[in-house]
Short mmCIF file of C-alpha atoms and ligand atoms in Angstrom, two decimals:
data_model
loop_
_atom_site.label_atom_id
_atom_site.label_comp_id
_atom_site.label_asym_id
_atom_site.label_seq_id
_atom_site.Cartn_x
_atom_site.Cartn_y
_atom_site.Cartn_z
CA UNK A 13 44.41 8.81 -60.75
CA UNK A 14 47.53 8.03 -58.22
CA UNK A 15 45.21 6.68 -55.49
CA UNK A 16 46.78 7.68 -52.46
CA UNK A 17 46.41 5.02 -50.21
CA UNK A 18 48.36 2.83 -47.08
CA UNK A 19 48.38 -1.17 -47.93
CA UNK A 20 47.84 -1.53 -44.25
CA UNK A 21 44.28 -0.31 -43.90
CA UNK A 22 42.63 -2.02 -47.09
CA UNK A 23 40.29 -3.39 -46.17
CA UNK A 24 39.43 -2.07 -43.53
CA UNK A 25 36.17 -0.77 -42.30
CA UNK A 26 33.57 1.35 -40.43
CA UNK A 27 32.50 -0.51 -37.23
CA UNK A 28 29.60 -1.76 -37.47
CA UNK A 29 28.55 -0.14 -33.88
CA UNK A 30 28.72 3.67 -36.06
CA UNK A 31 26.71 2.13 -38.49
CA UNK A 32 23.62 1.68 -35.65
CA UNK A 33 24.09 4.33 -33.48
CA UNK A 34 23.51 6.21 -36.49
CA UNK A 35 21.31 4.47 -38.24
CA UNK A 36 19.14 4.42 -34.77
CA UNK A 37 19.63 7.84 -34.30
CA UNK A 38 18.44 8.64 -37.62
CA UNK A 39 15.37 6.34 -36.92
CA UNK A 40 14.82 8.10 -33.40
CA UNK A 41 15.21 4.90 -31.55
CA UNK A 42 17.11 4.38 -28.32
CA UNK A 43 20.91 3.40 -28.29
CA UNK A 44 22.21 0.12 -26.28
CA UNK A 45 24.28 -0.56 -29.91
CA UNK A 46 27.85 1.99 -28.40
CA UNK A 47 29.12 1.00 -25.37
CA UNK A 48 29.06 4.30 -24.07
CA UNK A 49 28.87 5.14 -20.18
CA UNK A 50 25.89 7.36 -20.11
CA UNK A 51 26.06 8.04 -16.41
CA UNK A 52 28.37 11.14 -14.76
CA UNK A 53 31.45 10.89 -13.51
CA UNK A 54 31.98 11.18 -10.19
CA UNK A 55 32.37 15.21 -8.56
CA UNK A 56 35.79 14.40 -7.34
CA UNK A 57 36.85 13.48 -9.72
CA UNK A 58 35.90 16.62 -12.46
CA UNK A 59 36.34 18.77 -9.19
CA UNK A 60 40.35 17.60 -8.69
CA UNK A 61 39.81 18.57 -13.17
CA UNK A 62 38.35 21.29 -13.03
CA UNK A 63 41.51 22.12 -10.69
CA UNK A 64 44.12 20.55 -12.45
CA UNK A 65 43.61 23.18 -15.76
CA UNK A 66 42.63 26.18 -13.39
CA UNK A 67 46.47 25.78 -11.51
CA UNK A 68 47.33 25.36 -15.61
CA UNK A 69 48.91 22.24 -15.70
CA UNK A 70 48.71 22.38 -19.58
CA UNK A 71 51.94 21.43 -20.89
CA UNK A 72 53.00 17.48 -21.79
CA UNK A 73 54.29 15.46 -18.88
CA UNK A 74 56.19 12.82 -19.25
CA UNK A 75 55.92 10.66 -22.13
CA UNK A 76 54.73 7.55 -19.66
CA UNK A 77 52.92 10.14 -17.74
CA UNK A 78 52.98 11.99 -14.65
CA UNK A 79 54.85 10.28 -10.77
CA UNK A 80 51.49 10.83 -8.73
CA UNK A 81 48.93 9.53 -10.99
CA UNK A 82 52.13 6.71 -11.90
CA UNK A 83 52.51 5.82 -7.95
CA UNK A 84 48.33 5.34 -7.29
CA UNK A 85 48.05 2.63 -10.29
CA UNK A 86 50.68 0.71 -8.76
CA UNK A 87 49.47 1.01 -5.40
CA UNK A 88 45.99 0.09 -6.47
CA UNK A 89 47.99 -2.86 -9.70
CA UNK A 90 49.12 -4.36 -5.85
CA UNK A 91 45.90 -4.41 -3.69
CA UNK A 92 43.33 -5.10 -6.42
CA UNK A 93 44.75 -6.55 -9.63
CA UNK A 94 46.96 -8.53 -7.12
CA UNK A 95 51.06 -7.89 -9.35
CA UNK A 96 53.42 -6.02 -7.65
CA UNK A 97 55.18 -3.64 -10.08
CA UNK A 98 57.53 -0.31 -10.09
CA UNK A 99 55.27 2.51 -11.27
CA UNK A 100 59.21 4.24 -11.86
CA UNK A 101 59.68 1.73 -14.87
CA UNK A 102 56.47 -0.90 -15.05
CA UNK A 103 54.20 1.23 -15.66
CA UNK A 104 53.09 3.52 -18.92
CA UNK A 105 50.35 6.03 -18.87
CA UNK A 106 48.19 6.30 -22.26
CA UNK A 107 46.31 7.61 -24.61
CA UNK A 108 43.01 5.68 -22.88
CA UNK A 109 43.30 2.21 -23.28
CA UNK A 110 43.69 1.43 -26.40
CA UNK A 111 46.84 3.69 -26.50
CA UNK A 112 48.00 1.09 -24.74
CA UNK A 113 46.88 -1.28 -26.19
CA UNK A 114 48.64 -0.24 -29.82
CA UNK A 115 51.07 0.69 -28.40
CA UNK A 116 52.07 -2.73 -27.30
CA UNK A 117 50.79 -4.30 -30.69
CA UNK A 118 52.77 -2.38 -32.26
CA UNK A 119 55.84 -3.10 -29.86
CA UNK A 120 56.19 -7.04 -29.96
CA UNK A 121 53.69 -7.97 -32.71
CA UNK A 122 56.04 -9.13 -35.83
CA UNK A 123 54.55 -9.39 -39.39
CA UNK A 124 53.92 -13.28 -39.53
CA UNK A 125 54.17 -13.62 -35.80
CA UNK A 126 51.12 -16.06 -35.32
CA UNK A 127 48.63 -14.37 -32.03
CA UNK A 128 45.48 -16.31 -30.75
CA UNK A 129 42.73 -13.98 -30.08
CA UNK A 130 39.24 -15.34 -28.29
CA UNK A 131 36.06 -15.70 -30.54
CA UNK A 132 33.54 -13.79 -30.83
CA UNK A 133 36.07 -10.42 -29.83
CA UNK A 134 36.33 -7.02 -30.04
CA UNK A 135 36.74 -5.56 -33.58
CA UNK A 136 39.46 -3.02 -31.89
CA UNK A 137 41.88 -6.42 -30.80
CA UNK A 138 41.20 -7.39 -34.28
CA UNK A 139 41.93 -4.50 -36.44
CA UNK A 140 44.77 -3.56 -34.70
CA UNK A 141 46.65 -6.63 -35.03
CA UNK A 142 45.47 -6.06 -39.35
CA UNK A 143 47.56 -3.49 -38.63
CA UNK A 144 50.64 -5.20 -37.32
CA UNK A 145 50.07 -7.90 -40.27
CA UNK A 146 49.67 -10.41 -37.63
CA UNK A 147 48.18 -13.70 -38.71
CA UNK A 148 44.98 -14.11 -36.38
CA UNK A 149 43.48 -17.17 -35.14
CA UNK A 150 40.51 -17.38 -33.45
CA UNK A 151 39.85 -19.87 -30.78
CA UNK A 152 36.51 -20.18 -29.96
CA UNK A 153 33.72 -19.31 -26.80
CA UNK A 154 30.91 -21.38 -27.35
CA UNK A 155 27.54 -20.68 -26.81
CA UNK A 156 25.94 -20.61 -23.92
CA UNK A 157 28.41 -20.47 -21.30
CA UNK A 158 31.06 -19.13 -23.86
CA UNK A 159 33.85 -21.71 -22.00
CA UNK A 160 36.24 -22.91 -24.42
CA UNK A 161 37.54 -25.85 -25.51
CA UNK A 162 41.24 -26.77 -23.67
CA UNK A 163 42.31 -29.04 -26.07
CA UNK A 164 40.97 -26.86 -29.84
CA UNK A 165 43.18 -24.30 -27.94
CA UNK A 166 45.87 -26.43 -27.76
CA UNK A 167 45.87 -27.51 -31.66
CA UNK A 168 46.58 -23.60 -32.15
CA UNK A 169 49.78 -22.98 -30.31
CA UNK A 170 52.34 -23.22 -33.89
CA UNK A 171 56.52 -22.28 -33.49
CA UNK A 172 55.18 -18.74 -34.72
CA UNK A 173 52.79 -17.78 -32.18
CA UNK A 174 53.79 -15.08 -31.01
CA UNK A 175 50.64 -13.45 -28.48
CA UNK A 176 47.29 -14.69 -27.39
CA UNK A 177 45.37 -11.67 -26.83
CA UNK A 178 43.15 -11.58 -23.78
CA UNK A 179 39.80 -9.65 -22.31
CA UNK A 180 38.14 -10.06 -18.95
CA UNK A 181 35.35 -8.54 -17.57
CA UNK A 182 34.81 -9.58 -21.83
CA UNK A 183 32.53 -7.57 -24.26
CA UNK A 184 31.05 -8.57 -25.95
CA UNK A 185 29.56 -12.12 -23.79
CA UNK A 186 30.23 -10.83 -20.61
CA UNK A 187 33.14 -13.55 -19.56
CA UNK A 188 34.69 -13.60 -16.74
CA UNK A 189 37.98 -15.83 -16.96
CA UNK A 190 38.41 -18.43 -14.31
CA UNK A 191 41.37 -18.99 -12.28
CA UNK A 192 41.23 -22.24 -14.01
CA UNK A 193 41.74 -20.99 -17.28
CA UNK A 194 43.81 -18.67 -16.56
CA UNK A 195 46.29 -20.99 -15.69
CA UNK A 196 45.73 -23.09 -18.20
CA UNK A 197 46.65 -20.30 -20.47
CA UNK A 198 49.09 -19.25 -17.94
CA UNK A 199 50.86 -22.59 -18.54
CA UNK A 200 50.67 -22.54 -22.45
CA UNK A 201 52.95 -18.89 -21.83
CA UNK A 202 55.13 -20.15 -19.92
CA UNK A 203 55.85 -23.51 -21.55
CA UNK A 204 55.86 -22.42 -25.64
CA UNK A 205 57.66 -18.53 -24.29
CA UNK A 206 53.85 -16.14 -25.15
CA UNK A 207 52.99 -13.51 -24.47
CA UNK A 208 49.74 -12.50 -22.82
CA UNK A 209 47.90 -9.09 -24.41
CA UNK A 210 45.87 -9.09 -21.09
CA UNK A 211 42.91 -5.95 -21.98
CA UNK A 212 40.86 -5.67 -18.16
CA UNK A 213 38.54 -2.72 -18.76
CA UNK A 214 35.84 -3.75 -16.78
CA UNK A 215 37.53 -5.33 -14.54
CA UNK A 216 35.24 -3.47 -12.18
CA UNK A 217 32.02 -4.41 -13.38
CA UNK A 218 30.88 -8.39 -12.14
CA UNK A 219 27.96 -9.63 -11.36
CA UNK A 220 26.48 -12.18 -8.76
CA UNK A 221 29.90 -13.93 -7.16
CA UNK A 222 31.72 -13.42 -9.49
CA UNK A 223 35.69 -12.80 -8.77
CA UNK A 224 38.86 -10.77 -11.91
CA UNK A 225 41.26 -12.40 -12.25
CA UNK A 226 44.56 -10.93 -14.17
CA UNK A 227 46.36 -13.30 -15.55
CA UNK A 228 49.81 -10.68 -14.93
CA UNK A 229 49.31 -12.27 -10.78
CA UNK A 230 49.77 -15.73 -11.64
CA UNK A 231 53.30 -17.22 -10.15
CA UNK A 232 55.71 -16.22 -13.30
CA UNK A 233 53.69 -14.44 -15.35
CA UNK A 234 55.09 -11.43 -14.74
CA UNK A 235 58.08 -11.98 -17.70
CA UNK A 236 54.10 -12.68 -19.49
CA UNK A 237 52.38 -10.58 -19.28
CA UNK A 238 51.10 -7.02 -19.97
CA UNK A 239 48.15 -6.00 -18.54
CA UNK A 240 46.06 -3.54 -19.81
CA UNK A 241 43.88 -1.22 -17.85
CA UNK A 242 42.23 1.93 -18.30
CA UNK A 243 39.18 5.07 -16.73
CA UNK A 244 36.88 4.89 -18.64
CA UNK A 245 34.92 2.69 -18.12
CA UNK A 246 35.02 2.32 -14.55
CA UNK A 247 34.33 7.04 -13.39
CA UNK A 248 32.18 7.29 -16.69
CA UNK A 249 35.01 9.16 -18.70
CA UNK A 250 35.10 7.22 -21.76
CA UNK A 251 35.56 10.78 -23.66
CA UNK A 252 39.02 11.55 -21.08
CA UNK A 253 41.19 8.99 -22.95
CA UNK A 254 43.05 8.01 -19.85
CA UNK A 255 43.97 4.24 -19.98
CA UNK A 256 47.62 2.01 -18.84
CA UNK A 257 49.62 -0.53 -19.22
CA UNK A 258 51.38 -2.75 -16.49
CA UNK A 259 54.84 -4.58 -17.36
CA UNK A 260 58.28 -5.21 -17.07
CA UNK A 261 60.66 -3.18 -17.37
CA UNK A 262 62.19 -4.90 -20.70
CA UNK A 263 57.92 -4.49 -21.71
CA UNK A 264 57.77 -0.67 -21.02
CA UNK A 265 60.67 0.81 -21.91
CA UNK A 266 59.25 -0.20 -25.22
CA UNK A 267 55.95 0.48 -24.99
CA UNK A 268 56.92 4.34 -23.83
CA UNK A 269 58.90 4.79 -26.94
CA UNK A 270 55.98 3.74 -29.18
CA UNK A 271 53.90 5.83 -26.88
CA UNK A 272 56.26 8.38 -27.04
CA UNK A 273 56.05 8.47 -31.24
CA UNK A 274 52.39 7.79 -30.94
CA UNK A 275 50.66 10.42 -28.92
CA UNK A 276 53.54 12.91 -27.26
CA UNK A 277 51.95 11.90 -23.45
CA UNK A 278 48.07 11.40 -22.57
CA UNK A 279 46.45 15.55 -21.52
CA UNK A 280 48.09 15.60 -18.61
CA UNK A 281 44.89 17.89 -16.86
CA UNK A 282 43.53 14.76 -16.87
CA UNK A 283 45.78 12.70 -15.39
CA UNK A 284 45.81 15.66 -12.40
CA UNK A 285 42.53 14.65 -12.21
CA UNK A 286 42.32 11.40 -12.10
CA UNK A 287 44.36 11.15 -9.00
CA UNK A 288 40.85 11.82 -7.29
CA UNK A 289 39.30 8.49 -8.56
CA UNK A 290 41.86 6.47 -5.78
CA UNK A 291 40.18 8.06 -3.18
CA UNK A 292 36.75 6.61 -3.29
CA UNK A 293 36.36 5.02 -1.10
CA UNK A 294 35.82 1.31 -1.21
CA UNK A 295 31.15 1.75 -1.70
CA UNK A 296 31.54 3.43 -4.91
CA UNK A 297 32.36 0.23 -5.98
CA UNK A 298 29.25 -1.72 -5.04
CA UNK A 299 27.19 1.02 -5.39
CA UNK A 300 28.85 0.55 -9.14
CA UNK A 301 28.30 -2.91 -9.77
CA UNK A 302 24.70 -2.98 -7.50
CA UNK A 303 23.98 -0.65 -10.43
CA UNK A 304 24.82 -2.38 -13.67
CA UNK A 305 23.27 -5.58 -11.90
CA UNK A 306 20.24 -3.28 -11.64
CA UNK A 307 19.33 -2.68 -14.83
CA UNK A 308 21.18 -6.22 -15.07
CA UNK A 309 17.72 -7.91 -13.66
CA UNK A 310 15.70 -5.62 -16.07
CA UNK A 311 17.29 -6.43 -18.88
CA UNK A 312 18.41 -10.47 -18.73
CA UNK A 313 14.19 -11.56 -18.63
CA UNK A 314 12.87 -9.09 -20.93
CA UNK A 315 15.05 -10.24 -23.58
CA UNK A 316 14.03 -14.03 -22.16
CA UNK A 317 10.45 -13.03 -22.09
CA UNK A 318 11.20 -11.72 -25.35
CA UNK A 319 12.29 -15.03 -26.69
CA UNK A 320 16.10 -14.54 -26.78
CA UNK A 321 18.43 -17.47 -26.35
CA UNK A 322 20.65 -15.81 -23.94
CA UNK A 323 23.16 -15.92 -20.83
CA UNK A 324 23.66 -14.35 -17.79
CA UNK A 325 26.56 -12.42 -18.43
CA UNK A 326 29.68 -12.22 -14.98
CA UNK A 327 30.87 -8.95 -16.04
CA UNK A 328 31.44 -5.99 -18.15
CA UNK A 329 27.77 -4.25 -19.57
CA UNK A 330 26.56 -6.72 -22.56
CA UNK A 331 25.10 -9.06 -23.54
CA UNK A 332 25.18 -11.38 -26.49
CA UNK A 333 21.87 -13.02 -28.18
CA UNK A 334 20.40 -15.13 -30.04
CA UNK A 335 17.15 -13.82 -31.37
CA UNK A 336 16.62 -16.29 -34.60
CA UNK A 337 13.33 -16.80 -32.55
CA UNK A 338 12.38 -12.67 -34.86
CA UNK A 339 12.43 -14.99 -38.23
CA UNK A 340 15.34 -13.48 -39.20
CA UNK A 341 15.72 -15.38 -43.33
CA UNK A 342 19.20 -14.69 -44.03
CA UNK A 343 18.29 -12.21 -46.50
CA UNK A 344 17.50 -9.15 -42.62
CA UNK A 345 19.50 -7.63 -40.86
CA UNK A 346 19.36 -8.31 -37.51
CA UNK A 347 19.66 -5.39 -36.51
CA UNK A 348 17.23 -3.41 -38.42
CA UNK A 349 14.55 -5.67 -38.27
CA UNK A 350 15.43 -5.17 -34.81
CA UNK A 351 14.55 -1.44 -34.63
CA UNK A 352 12.13 -1.60 -37.46
CA UNK A 353 10.01 -4.10 -34.13
CA UNK A 354 10.83 -2.13 -31.51
CA UNK A 355 13.27 0.97 -31.82
CA UNK A 356 16.15 -0.95 -29.90
CA UNK A 357 19.66 -0.38 -31.85
CA UNK A 358 21.87 -3.18 -31.27
CA UNK A 359 24.79 -4.00 -32.67
CA UNK A 360 24.82 -7.13 -35.15
CA UNK A 361 26.47 -10.81 -34.12
CA UNK A 362 28.49 -10.57 -37.40
CA UNK A 363 30.54 -7.56 -35.75
CA UNK A 364 31.86 -9.93 -33.61
CA UNK A 365 33.15 -13.00 -35.53
CA UNK A 366 35.80 -13.90 -38.37
CA UNK A 367 33.00 -15.77 -40.30
CA UNK A 368 29.88 -13.11 -40.11
CA UNK A 369 27.92 -16.14 -41.00
CA UNK A 370 29.01 -16.98 -37.30
CA UNK A 371 26.89 -14.66 -36.21
CA UNK A 372 24.62 -13.43 -38.09
CA UNK A 373 21.48 -14.75 -35.68
CA UNK A 374 22.82 -12.88 -32.90
CA UNK A 375 22.47 -9.34 -31.22
CA UNK A 376 24.92 -7.56 -29.18
CA UNK A 377 22.63 -5.55 -26.68
CA UNK A 378 24.61 -3.32 -23.96
CA UNK A 379 22.61 -1.74 -20.41
CA UNK A 380 25.43 0.78 -20.10
CA UNK A 381 22.49 3.29 -20.54
CA UNK A 382 20.54 5.36 -17.77
CA UNK A 383 17.74 2.83 -15.63
CA UNK A 384 15.66 4.34 -16.90
CA UNK A 385 16.51 4.16 -21.03
CA UNK A 386 16.89 0.56 -19.71
CA UNK A 387 12.99 0.72 -18.50
CA UNK A 388 12.31 1.79 -21.61
CA UNK A 389 13.62 -0.09 -23.84
CA UNK A 390 12.60 -3.09 -21.53
CA UNK A 391 8.88 -2.58 -22.46
CA UNK A 392 9.87 -2.23 -26.46
CA UNK A 393 11.05 -5.48 -25.78
CA UNK A 394 7.79 -6.19 -25.16
CA UNK A 395 6.14 -5.36 -28.93
CA UNK A 396 7.94 -8.38 -29.57
CA UNK A 397 5.73 -11.17 -28.51
CA UNK A 398 3.31 -10.02 -31.04
CA UNK A 399 5.71 -11.04 -33.94
C1 LIG B 9 37.07 -5.02 -24.86
C2 LIG B 9 37.20 -3.22 -24.52
N1 LIG B 9 38.58 -3.18 -24.66
C3 LIG B 9 38.75 -1.61 -24.25
C4 LIG B 9 37.55 -0.27 -24.79
C5 LIG B 9 38.19 0.94 -24.75
O1 LIG B 9 38.56 1.64 -24.00
P1 LIG B 9 40.14 2.86 -23.50
O2 LIG B 9 38.95 4.51 -23.24
O3 LIG B 9 39.62 2.91 -22.25
O4 LIG B 9 40.61 3.25 -24.63
C6 LIG B 9 36.40 -1.18 -25.24
C7 LIG B 9 35.80 -0.27 -24.96
O5 LIG B 9 34.06 -1.13 -25.59
C8 LIG B 9 36.95 -2.97 -25.16
O6 LIG B 9 35.25 -2.97 -24.46
#
């Protein structure tokens, strides 16, 4: 019998995150695995969605998205990201930021092109590059501070390097790239003609005094950057699938062609709904940070007290902890053991490394859950002390 399978999906596996969700559900555990925000969507946005549906905003929009939304995004990009862009030529609204990332990668990465990713990485970034048949090189972010070595990074660059994938604030480490690090990367890009695809999904979720800097705002970088962001995490609408790319016309034209082919457009009524997000007061963002900080202040010491080595994240809502204190013996998968001992689901560190061995002592904990759930998880973590 003939096997029906495209070569390009060879080796792709369902994400470890889905597996944990299933295991955790079966065990009736607390799922700190998947990065889903449990908190409600702001009322203004929900009302605006209902209004859009009631007024029959039902048909396909332009593939680059409705004009009003792109105009709002352009203002936000100027004010928050310090990137000037033309809403008519430089923005594509997409099916989640993931839709934008897929369209960007397929527009600019040829088979055999070298692409540099920071490791530990976000698995979707990697697998989509595999679909493009890119040759991937890894720049290690090292615990505890998740810094990278500038000299080692330079050694990864060759005349085949096409792009660097950046994610700040970062999933899974919570790193926020500093101005010094971004300037270093920007200088290389401009000197060697390398594109940066910068995923800034968690741009509003920051701790302590950390500041979000968009690499596209650095001098000269508008010719080398595709900035990607979205609404999923900032407004608790992961299931609405709305995001966008911002890049100069020469890039956006190509991204638009593929977005049209792949998706036609993002959901029209939800594009209308999302205009309301731009009318939220500044206090919305300070409250978002305060609410995540409160959860972080609960879970961070709880993980330390459980005997794990963990670095306080600077942004996003993940902690990547070294859990070797649980007495793993190579045969015991860390997440299964944690689920058995505490009823908590966390993602195996192996999902974030090219060589799974490098992450076998790590677990990623996501704390984008309601406060009570994080509290309960922290109580359960105390059970580890008796083992
Ligand atoms: C780094 C990063 N980028 C993108 C996404 C997905 O974003 P969207 O819902 O806009 O597709 C996630 C979701 O976990 C993520 O962690």
